[in-house]
Amino acid sequence: MDKATPKDVFQANRDRAAPLLAKLKDEGIGHMIDGKVVPSISGQTFETKSPIDGAVLASVARGKPDDIDRAATAASKAFKSWRDMPAMTRKKLLHRVADAIEDRADDIAVLECIDTGQAHRFMAKAAIRAAENFRFFADRCAEARDGLSTPSEEHWNISTRVPIGPVGVITPWNTPFMLSTWKIAPALAAGCTVVHKPAEWSPVTADLLAKLVKQAGVPDGVLNTVHGIGEEAGKALTEHPAIKAIGFVGESSTGSAIMAQGAPTLKRVHFELGGKNPVIVFDDADLDRALDAVVFMIYSLNGERCTSSSRLLVQQDIAEKFIEKLTARVKALKVGHPLDPVTEIGPLIHERHLAKVCSYFEVAQKDGATITVGGKPHDGPGGGHYVQPTLVTGANSKMRVAQEEVFGPFLTVIPFKDENDAIEIANGVQYGLTGYVWTGDMGRALRVADELEAGMIWLNSENVRHLPTPFGGMKSSGIGRDGGDYSFDFYMETKHVSLARGTHKIQRLGTTSS
Ligand code: NAD
């Protein structure tokens, strides 16, 4: 049989999407509270639109504090029996969620493309990664409670972990399906119940996730999803007294707001925030591999990626040649319809985000940098929020384009002299999420890794996620770590239990007569 052409795949993707979109438009999106799809108590809704062509995809329930209260009450009610369910039963249920996600992976991919503008070549794998998140944490349900044994002379000391209670999970619009599962799966595996507030710009696959979790047999009230605006539903979730912790992924400024909002109820918080991540290319690196990684880490996922390497620090003596090759690659990037398999960059999520990204073209020029490629909106299919992939050269580390998170396909190149210079530039920003180092000198690779102020460093590699490893940032990029056991530490309380051997001396007070 002939292999399907890109044109065939594009058509097949559209054919797959059509009935899903018709159903979505017809049914709209409600909250999932206590296992039921419900409208907002106020009856209010908002519209979610496709970034491809502005088409209204669905009318979405607009959650307010009373809806959050209903969801938090359901999560509280479900908590004890979910917590006490045998770990092996919980494991089976979470594997069933993974099965359900895999069964619908192709649907999830096309819906995510249409709701967020992400290219299908990346979203095709997003649902598979989401299922892997569930499987990874499902397999660890039993060990979530594990603690330490630290005996002393007179006491047998053990620690154990217990789930903290109902938790809130607040997620952003970039790769929303995969990212939500990354927070929700460990919370459920730990024995917590969840109220999820997805981003208002990308509610479609969060709705599907809630339905798949129910379909898999997870009891009512264990995962509740309340849609709505950050300052309304999100804020109410962070303030609710029944919610014991907030796992948040989003902008650094929102993280600050959540910390303040959660202060009166002493919320435990876990923040995965913004980044302005450096990729440092030394002159002794494998430059072909470095070039592939540099291009991939800023122009994949529309550059709407917290771990993107948005600053290229390249050693002066190779800068000209490297930039020349980079320029050719950026010019050749394919901007197009997200469902077209040849597309590398789709439309940005929202007109407000497009305006933000485009505002940096002027900033670059005012800073005195040069726009070597791009620098304009792009006239793409459907007339949506497309932008040209942009390469800015001639920058120095003080410029705004070298300091601020643009969160689009926008790369700023800064040349450096030597190792010390590279480290100083790399660390000279408020963020500290990831760092990437390319060099043939392994001693230098380790020295630089040690000096970089970032939570995650890849040496001679792009970001390749391995689920047991810690994920998170330093400085304004976050608080706390996800991944493996680190996730359980956040969603659980560590409890110390000490049993006396019955031999130690207890001080006797009140035994002397005056
Ligand atoms: P955002 O902060 O605007 O919104 C994220 C979520 O927070 C949304 O659900 C929003 O409704 C909610 N929210 C907004 N205001 C709130 C408030 N006052 N109280 C409670 N909730 C509130 O972020 P975004 O624009 O959706 O996402 C992009 C940002 O996310 C970028 O800065 C990116 O770097 C960051 N991000 C970080 C990581 C990471 O792992 N470090 C991963 C992905 C995205």
Coordinates of C-alpha atoms and ligand atoms in Angstrom, one line a residue:
M1 CA 0.0 0.0 0.0
D2 CA 1.2 3.5 -0.8
K3 CA 2.4 5.5 2.2
A4 CA 0.1 8.3 3.2
T5 CA 1.3 11.7 1.9
P6 CA 1.3 14.7 4.2
K7 CA -1.8 15.9 2.3
D8 CA -3.6 12.7 3.2
V9 CA -2.5 13.0 6.9
F10 CA -3.7 16.6 7.0
Q11 CA -7.1 15.6 5.6
A12 CA -7.3 12.6 8.0
N13 CA -6.6 14.9 10.9
R14 CA -9.4 17.3 9.8
D15 CA -11.8 14.4 9.3
R16 CA -11.0 13.2 12.8
A17 CA -11.5 16.7 14.3
A18 CA -14.8 17.5 12.5
P19 CA -17.3 15.3 14.5
L20 CA -15.4 16.1 17.8
L21 CA -15.8 19.8 17.2
A22 CA -19.5 19.5 16.3
K23 CA -20.1 17.6 19.5
L24 CA -18.1 20.1 21.5
K25 CA -20.0 23.1 20.0
D26 CA -23.3 21.3 20.6
E27 CA -22.7 20.2 24.2
G28 CA -20.4 23.0 25.5
I29 CA -18.1 22.5 28.4
G30 CA -19.3 22.2 32.0
H31 CA -17.5 21.7 35.3
M32 CA -17.0 18.2 36.5
I33 CA -18.0 18.2 40.2
D34 CA -18.6 15.1 42.2
G35 CA -18.7 13.0 39.1
K36 CA -21.4 15.1 37.4
V37 CA -21.1 17.6 34.5
V38 CA -22.7 20.8 35.8
P39 CA -23.1 24.4 34.7
S40 CA -21.9 27.3 36.9
I41 CA -24.3 28.2 39.7
S42 CA -24.4 31.7 38.2
G43 CA -25.2 30.3 34.8
Q44 CA -22.4 32.3 33.4
T45 CA -20.2 31.1 30.5
F46 CA -17.3 32.3 28.3
E47 CA -16.3 31.3 24.8
T48 CA -13.2 29.4 23.8
K49 CA -12.0 30.2 20.3
S50 CA -9.5 28.5 18.0
P51 CA -6.3 30.4 17.5
I52 CA -6.3 29.1 13.9
D53 CA -9.3 31.1 12.7
G54 CA -11.1 32.6 15.7
A55 CA -13.9 30.0 15.4
V56 CA -15.9 29.6 18.6
L57 CA -15.2 26.0 19.7
A58 CA -17.5 25.9 22.8
S59 CA -19.3 27.8 25.4
V60 CA -17.6 27.1 28.7
A61 CA -19.0 27.3 32.2
R62 CA -17.4 30.3 34.0
G63 CA -16.7 29.1 37.6
K64 CA -17.0 31.5 40.5
P65 CA -16.2 31.1 44.2
D66 CA -19.5 29.2 44.8
D67 CA -18.6 26.6 42.1
I68 CA -15.1 26.2 43.7
D69 CA -16.8 25.7 47.1
R70 CA -18.9 22.9 45.6
A71 CA -15.9 21.3 44.1
A72 CA -13.8 21.6 47.3
T73 CA -16.6 20.1 49.3
A74 CA -16.8 17.2 46.9
A75 CA -13.1 16.7 47.1
S76 CA -13.2 16.8 50.9
K77 CA -16.1 14.3 51.0
A78 CA -14.2 11.9 48.7
F79 CA -10.8 12.3 50.4
K80 CA -11.0 9.7 53.2
S81 CA -12.1 6.8 51.1
W82 CA -9.7 7.6 48.3
R83 CA -6.9 7.9 50.9
D84 CA -7.8 4.6 52.5
M85 CA -8.3 2.7 49.3
P86 CA -5.7 -0.1 49.1
A87 CA -2.7 1.1 47.0
M88 CA -3.1 -1.8 44.6
T89 CA -6.7 -0.8 43.8
R90 CA -5.7 2.8 43.3
K91 CA -2.9 1.6 41.0
K92 CA -5.3 -0.4 38.9
L93 CA -7.6 2.6 38.5
L94 CA -4.8 4.9 37.5
H95 CA -3.6 2.4 34.9
R96 CA -7.1 2.4 33.6
V97 CA -7.0 6.1 33.2
A98 CA -3.8 5.7 31.2
D99 CA -5.5 3.1 29.0
A100 CA -8.4 5.5 28.4
I101 CA -6.0 8.3 27.4
E102 CA -4.2 6.0 25.0
D103 CA -7.5 4.9 23.4
R104 CA -8.3 8.5 22.7
A105 CA -4.7 9.8 22.0
D106 CA -5.5 10.7 18.4
D107 CA -8.6 12.7 19.4
I108 CA -6.7 14.4 22.2
A109 CA -4.0 15.4 19.7
V110 CA -6.3 17.0 17.2
L111 CA -8.4 18.8 19.8
E112 CA -5.2 20.1 21.5
C113 CA -4.0 21.4 18.1
I114 CA -7.2 23.2 17.4
D115 CA -7.7 24.7 20.9
T116 CA -4.0 25.8 21.4
G117 CA -2.5 26.2 17.9
Q118 CA 0.3 23.6 18.6
A119 CA 1.6 21.7 15.7
H120 CA 0.3 18.1 15.3
R121 CA 3.8 16.7 15.0
F122 CA 4.3 17.6 18.7
M123 CA 0.8 17.0 20.0
A124 CA 0.6 13.5 18.5
K125 CA 3.0 12.5 21.3
A126 CA 1.5 14.7 24.1
A127 CA -1.3 12.3 25.0
I128 CA 1.1 9.3 25.0
R129 CA 3.3 11.2 27.4
A130 CA 0.2 12.0 29.5
A131 CA -0.7 8.3 29.7
E132 CA 3.0 7.6 30.7
N133 CA 2.6 10.1 33.6
F134 CA -0.4 8.2 34.9
R135 CA 1.4 4.8 34.5
F136 CA 4.6 6.1 36.2
F137 CA 2.8 7.3 39.3
A138 CA 0.3 4.4 39.3
D139 CA 3.2 2.1 39.7
R140 CA 4.4 4.1 42.7
C141 CA 1.1 4.2 44.6
A142 CA 2.3 1.7 47.2
E143 CA 5.7 3.3 47.9
A144 CA 4.2 6.8 48.2
R145 CA 3.7 6.1 51.9
D146 CA 7.3 4.9 52.4
G147 CA 9.4 6.5 55.1
L148 CA 12.6 6.1 56.9
S149 CA 13.7 4.0 59.9
T150 CA 16.0 6.0 62.1
P151 CA 16.4 4.1 65.4
S152 CA 18.1 5.7 68.4
E153 CA 19.3 4.1 71.6
E154 CA 16.1 4.4 73.5
H155 CA 13.5 4.8 70.7
W156 CA 12.4 3.1 67.5
N157 CA 11.9 6.0 65.2
I158 CA 10.1 5.7 61.9
S159 CA 8.7 8.2 59.4
T160 CA 5.7 7.7 57.2
R161 CA 3.9 9.8 54.7
V162 CA 0.2 10.6 54.5
P163 CA -1.6 12.4 51.8
I164 CA -2.1 16.1 52.7
G165 CA -5.8 16.3 51.8
P166 CA -7.7 17.8 48.9
V167 CA -5.4 19.9 46.7
G168 CA -5.8 22.5 44.0
V169 CA -4.0 22.2 40.7
I170 CA -3.9 25.3 38.5
T171 CA -2.4 24.9 35.0
P172 CA -1.5 27.1 32.0
W173 CA -2.4 26.8 28.3
N174 CA 0.9 25.5 26.9
T175 CA 0.7 21.8 26.2
P176 CA -2.3 21.8 28.7
F177 CA -3.2 18.1 28.5
M178 CA 0.2 16.6 29.1
L179 CA 1.0 19.2 31.7
S180 CA -2.2 18.8 33.7
T181 CA -1.5 15.0 34.0
W182 CA 2.0 15.7 35.2
K183 CA 0.5 17.5 38.3
I184 CA -2.8 15.5 38.7
A185 CA -1.3 11.9 38.4
P186 CA 1.1 12.1 41.4
A187 CA -1.6 13.9 43.5
L188 CA -4.0 11.0 42.9
A189 CA -1.4 8.4 43.3
A190 CA -0.4 9.9 46.7
G191 CA -4.0 9.6 47.8
C192 CA -5.1 13.2 47.5
T193 CA -8.3 14.4 45.9
V194 CA -8.0 17.2 43.4
V195 CA -9.8 20.4 42.2
H196 CA -8.3 21.3 38.9
K197 CA -8.6 24.8 37.4
P198 CA -7.4 24.7 33.8
A199 CA -6.3 27.7 31.8
E200 CA -9.3 29.7 30.4
W201 CA -7.6 29.9 27.0
S202 CA -7.4 26.0 26.6
P203 CA -10.3 24.3 28.4
V204 CA -11.1 21.6 25.8
T205 CA -8.8 18.7 26.7
A206 CA -9.1 19.4 30.4
D207 CA -12.8 18.6 30.0
L208 CA -11.9 15.4 28.2
L209 CA -9.4 14.4 30.9
A210 CA -12.1 14.8 33.6
K211 CA -14.5 12.6 31.6
L212 CA -11.8 9.9 30.9
V213 CA -10.9 9.8 34.6
K214 CA -14.6 9.2 35.4
Q215 CA -15.0 6.7 32.6
A216 CA -12.0 4.8 34.0
G217 CA -13.9 4.2 37.3
V218 CA -12.1 6.7 39.6
P219 CA -14.8 7.5 42.3
D220 CA -16.8 10.7 42.1
G221 CA -15.3 13.7 43.8
V222 CA -11.7 12.4 43.4
L223 CA -10.9 14.6 40.4
N224 CA -13.1 17.8 40.1
T225 CA -12.6 20.3 37.3
V226 CA -13.8 23.9 37.5
H227 CA -13.3 26.1 34.5
G228 CA -13.0 29.8 34.7
I229 CA -10.9 32.9 34.8
G230 CA -7.8 33.0 36.9
E231 CA -8.7 36.0 39.1
E232 CA -12.2 34.4 39.8
A233 CA -12.1 30.6 40.0
G234 CA -8.3 30.3 40.3
K235 CA -8.2 32.9 43.1
A236 CA -11.1 31.3 45.0
L237 CA -9.3 27.9 44.8
T238 CA -6.2 29.3 46.3
E239 CA -8.2 30.9 49.1
H240 CA -10.4 27.9 50.0
P241 CA -9.8 26.6 53.5
A242 CA -10.5 23.0 52.6
I243 CA -7.8 23.0 50.0
K244 CA -4.5 22.1 51.7
A245 CA -2.0 22.8 48.9
I246 CA -1.7 24.4 45.5
G247 CA 0.3 22.9 42.6
F248 CA 0.6 25.8 40.2
V249 CA 2.2 26.1 36.7
G250 CA 2.2 29.5 35.1
E251 CA 3.8 33.0 35.1
S252 CA 6.0 34.1 37.9
S253 CA 3.8 37.1 38.6
T254 CA 0.8 34.8 39.1
G255 CA 2.9 32.7 41.4
S256 CA 3.5 35.8 43.6
A257 CA -0.2 36.6 43.6
I258 CA -1.1 33.0 44.6
M259 CA 1.4 33.1 47.4
A260 CA -0.3 36.2 48.8
Q261 CA -3.8 34.8 48.2
G262 CA -2.9 31.5 50.0
A263 CA -1.2 33.2 53.0
P264 CA -4.3 33.5 55.2
T265 CA -5.0 29.8 55.0
L266 CA -1.3 28.9 55.1
K267 CA -1.4 27.0 51.8
R268 CA 1.5 24.8 50.9
V269 CA 2.6 25.9 47.4
H270 CA 4.5 24.3 44.6
F271 CA 5.4 26.7 41.7
E272 CA 6.6 25.9 38.2
L273 CA 7.1 29.4 36.7
G274 CA 8.7 31.3 33.8
G275 CA 12.1 31.0 32.3
K276 CA 14.7 32.8 30.2
N277 CA 16.9 29.8 29.7
P278 CA 20.4 29.9 28.3
V279 CA 21.9 27.5 25.8
I280 CA 25.7 28.0 25.9
V281 CA 27.6 26.8 22.9
F282 CA 31.4 26.7 23.3
D283 CA 33.8 26.6 20.3
D284 CA 34.8 23.0 21.0
A285 CA 31.2 21.6 20.8
D286 CA 29.8 19.2 18.3
L287 CA 28.3 22.2 16.4
D288 CA 25.9 20.3 14.2
R289 CA 24.2 18.6 17.1
A290 CA 24.3 21.9 19.1
L291 CA 22.6 23.6 16.2
D292 CA 19.8 21.0 16.0
A293 CA 19.2 21.3 19.7
V294 CA 19.2 25.2 19.7
V295 CA 16.6 25.3 16.9
F296 CA 14.5 22.6 18.5
M297 CA 14.5 24.0 22.0
I298 CA 13.1 27.5 21.0
Y299 CA 11.1 26.9 17.8
S300 CA 9.2 23.7 18.8
L301 CA 5.9 24.0 20.6
N302 CA 5.6 27.5 19.1
G303 CA 8.3 28.6 21.6
E304 CA 5.5 28.5 24.2
R305 CA 7.5 26.4 26.4
C306 CA 8.8 27.1 29.9
T307 CA 12.1 25.2 29.3
S308 CA 12.8 26.7 25.9
S309 CA 16.3 27.9 25.3
S310 CA 15.4 31.5 24.5
R311 CA 18.9 32.9 24.9
L312 CA 21.7 31.5 22.8
L313 CA 25.1 32.3 24.3
V314 CA 27.7 31.5 21.6
Q315 CA 31.4 31.8 21.9
Q316 CA 32.8 34.8 20.0
D317 CA 35.2 32.9 17.7
I318 CA 32.5 30.7 16.2
A319 CA 29.6 33.2 16.5
E320 CA 29.5 34.4 12.9
K321 CA 29.6 30.9 11.4
F322 CA 27.1 29.5 13.9
I323 CA 24.7 32.4 13.4
E324 CA 24.9 32.0 9.6
K325 CA 23.8 28.4 9.8
L326 CA 21.2 29.2 12.4
T327 CA 19.8 31.9 10.2
A328 CA 19.3 29.5 7.3
R329 CA 17.5 27.0 9.6
V330 CA 15.2 29.6 11.1
K331 CA 14.3 31.0 7.6
A332 CA 13.4 27.4 6.5
L333 CA 11.0 26.7 9.5
K334 CA 7.5 25.9 8.3
V335 CA 4.7 28.0 9.7
G336 CA 1.3 26.6 9.0
H337 CA -2.0 24.9 10.0
P338 CA -1.5 22.9 13.2
L339 CA -3.2 19.8 11.7
D340 CA -0.8 19.8 8.7
P341 CA 1.9 17.2 9.5
V342 CA 4.6 19.3 7.8
T343 CA 3.9 22.3 10.1
E344 CA 6.6 23.2 12.6
I345 CA 5.1 26.3 14.0
G346 CA 1.4 26.9 14.4
P347 CA -0.6 30.0 15.5
L348 CA 0.0 31.4 19.0
I349 CA -2.6 30.7 21.6
H350 CA -4.5 34.0 21.7
E351 CA -4.6 37.4 20.1
R352 CA -3.3 39.0 23.4
H353 CA -0.4 36.6 23.4
L354 CA 0.4 37.4 19.8
A355 CA 0.4 41.1 20.6
K356 CA 2.8 40.4 23.5
V357 CA 5.2 38.5 21.3
C358 CA 5.0 41.0 18.5
S359 CA 5.7 43.9 21.0
Y360 CA 9.2 42.5 21.4
F361 CA 10.0 43.3 17.7
E362 CA 10.0 47.0 18.6
V363 CA 11.7 46.3 22.0
A364 CA 14.5 44.6 20.1
Q365 CA 15.0 47.5 17.8
K366 CA 14.8 50.1 20.6
D367 CA 17.3 48.0 22.5
G368 CA 19.7 48.4 19.5
A369 CA 19.6 44.7 18.5
T370 CA 19.1 43.4 15.0
I371 CA 16.2 41.3 13.8
T372 CA 18.0 38.9 11.5
V373 CA 15.0 36.7 10.7
G374 CA 11.3 37.3 11.1
G375 CA 10.0 40.2 13.2
K376 CA 6.5 40.3 11.8
P377 CA 3.1 38.6 12.2
H378 CA 2.6 35.8 9.6
D379 CA -0.3 35.5 7.2
G380 CA -1.1 31.8 7.9
P381 CA -4.1 29.6 6.9
G382 CA -7.3 30.6 8.6
G383 CA -5.8 34.1 9.3
G384 CA -5.1 33.3 13.0
H385 CA -2.5 34.3 15.4
Y386 CA 0.5 33.4 13.4
V387 CA 3.9 34.9 13.8
Q388 CA 7.2 34.6 11.9
P389 CA 9.9 32.7 13.8
T390 CA 12.3 35.4 14.8
L391 CA 16.0 35.5 15.4
V392 CA 17.5 38.5 17.1
T393 CA 21.3 39.1 16.9
G394 CA 23.7 41.8 18.1
A395 CA 22.2 41.7 21.6
N396 CA 23.9 42.1 24.9
S397 CA 22.8 40.7 28.3
K398 CA 21.3 44.0 29.6
M399 CA 18.7 44.3 26.8
R400 CA 15.1 43.5 27.5
V401 CA 15.1 40.9 24.8
A402 CA 17.9 39.2 26.8
Q403 CA 16.1 39.5 30.2
E404 CA 12.3 39.0 29.7
E405 CA 10.4 35.9 28.9
V406 CA 8.8 36.3 25.4
F407 CA 7.2 32.8 25.3
G408 CA 7.1 32.6 21.5
P409 CA 9.4 31.5 18.6
F410 CA 11.8 34.3 19.4
L411 CA 15.6 33.7 20.0
T412 CA 18.1 36.2 21.3
V413 CA 21.7 35.6 20.5
I414 CA 24.4 36.9 22.8
P415 CA 28.1 36.3 22.1
F416 CA 30.5 35.6 24.9
K417 CA 34.3 35.6 25.4
D418 CA 35.2 32.7 27.8
E419 CA 33.8 30.4 30.4
N420 CA 33.5 33.0 33.1
D421 CA 31.8 35.4 30.8
A422 CA 29.3 32.7 29.7
I423 CA 28.4 31.9 33.3
E424 CA 28.0 35.6 34.3
I425 CA 25.7 36.2 31.3
A426 CA 23.7 33.0 31.9
N427 CA 23.1 33.8 35.6
G428 CA 22.4 37.5 35.0
V429 CA 18.6 37.1 34.8
Q430 CA 15.8 36.8 37.4
Y431 CA 14.9 33.3 36.2
G432 CA 16.6 29.9 36.8
L433 CA 14.7 27.1 35.3
T434 CA 17.0 25.3 32.8
G435 CA 20.4 25.6 31.3
Y436 CA 21.9 23.8 28.3
V437 CA 25.7 23.5 27.7
W438 CA 27.4 22.3 24.6
T439 CA 31.2 21.6 24.8
G440 CA 33.6 18.8 24.1
D441 CA 35.4 19.4 27.4
M442 CA 33.7 17.3 30.1
G443 CA 35.6 19.1 32.9
R444 CA 34.2 22.4 31.7
A445 CA 30.7 20.9 31.2
L446 CA 30.7 19.9 34.9
R447 CA 32.2 23.2 36.1
V448 CA 29.6 25.2 34.2
A449 CA 26.8 22.9 35.3
D450 CA 27.9 23.5 38.9
E451 CA 27.9 27.3 38.5
L452 CA 24.7 27.7 36.6
E453 CA 21.8 29.0 38.7
A454 CA 19.1 26.7 37.3
G455 CA 17.1 23.8 38.6
M456 CA 17.8 21.6 35.5
I457 CA 20.9 21.4 33.4
W458 CA 21.4 19.4 30.2
L459 CA 24.9 18.9 29.0
N460 CA 25.3 18.2 25.2
S461 CA 21.5 17.6 25.1
E462 CA 18.2 19.2 24.6
N463 CA 15.6 18.8 27.2
V464 CA 14.9 15.1 27.4
R465 CA 12.5 14.4 30.3
H466 CA 13.0 11.4 32.5
L467 CA 10.2 11.0 35.0
P468 CA 12.1 10.0 38.1
T469 CA 14.4 13.1 37.9
P470 CA 13.6 16.4 39.7
F471 CA 11.8 19.0 37.6
G472 CA 11.6 22.6 38.8
G473 CA 13.4 25.9 38.9
M474 CA 15.4 28.3 41.1
K475 CA 15.0 32.1 41.6
S476 CA 11.8 33.4 39.9
S477 CA 11.3 30.2 38.1
G478 CA 9.8 28.3 40.9
I479 CA 9.6 26.7 44.3
G480 CA 9.7 22.9 44.7
R481 CA 10.4 19.9 42.5
D482 CA 8.2 17.5 40.6
G483 CA 9.1 14.0 39.4
G484 CA 9.4 10.7 41.1
D485 CA 9.4 10.8 44.8
Y486 CA 9.8 14.6 44.8
S487 CA 6.1 14.9 43.7
F488 CA 5.0 12.8 46.7
D489 CA 6.9 15.0 49.1
F490 CA 4.7 17.9 48.0
Y491 CA 1.4 16.1 48.0
M492 CA 2.0 14.3 51.3
E493 CA 2.8 15.1 54.9
T494 CA 5.8 13.4 56.5
K495 CA 4.9 12.1 59.9
H496 CA 7.4 11.1 62.6
V497 CA 6.4 8.2 64.9
S498 CA 8.6 7.3 67.9
L499 CA 8.1 4.2 70.0
A500 CA 10.0 4.0 73.3
R501 CA 11.8 0.8 74.2
G502 CA 10.6 1.4 77.7
T503 CA 14.0 1.8 79.1
H504 CA 14.8 5.5 79.0
K505 CA 14.7 7.7 82.0
I506 CA 11.8 10.2 82.2
Q507 CA 12.5 13.3 84.2
R508 CA 10.3 13.4 87.2
L509 CA 8.9 16.8 88.1
G510 CA 6.8 17.7 91.1
T511 CA 8.4 15.1 93.3
T512 CA 10.2 17.3 95.8
S513 CA 8.3 18.8 98.8
S514 CA 9.1 22.5 99.5
Ligands
NAD1 P1 -0.7 32.4 33.9 O1 0.0 32.6 35.1 O2 -1.3 33.6 33.2 O3 -2.0 31.4 34.1 C1 -1.8 30.1 34.6 C2 -3.0 29.6 35.3 O4 -3.2 30.5 36.5 C3 -4.3 29.8 34.5 O5 -5.1 28.6 34.8 C4 -4.9 31.0 35.1 O6 -6.3 31.1 35.0 C5 -4.5 31.0 36.5 N1 -4.5 32.2 37.3 C6 -4.3 33.5 36.8 N2 -4.3 34.4 37.8 C7 -4.6 33.7 38.9 C8 -4.8 34.1 40.3 N3 -4.7 35.3 40.7 N4 -5.0 33.1 41.2 C9 -5.1 31.8 40.8 N5 -5.0 31.4 39.5 C10 -4.7 32.3 38.6 O7 0.2 31.6 32.9 P2 -0.1 31.3 31.3 O8 0.1 32.5 30.5 O9 -1.3 30.4 31.2 O10 1.2 30.3 31.0 C11 2.4 30.7 30.6 C12 3.4 30.8 31.7 O11 3.6 29.5 32.3 C13 4.8 31.1 31.2 O12 5.4 32.1 32.1 C14 5.6 29.8 31.3 O13 7.0 29.9 31.4 C15 4.9 29.2 32.5 N6 5.1 27.7 32.5 C16 6.1 27.2 33.4 C17 6.3 25.8 33.4 C18 7.3 25.2 34.3 O14 7.4 24.0 34.5 N7 8.2 26.0 35.0 C19 5.6 25.0 32.5 C20 4.7 25.6 31.6 C21 4.5 26.9 31.7

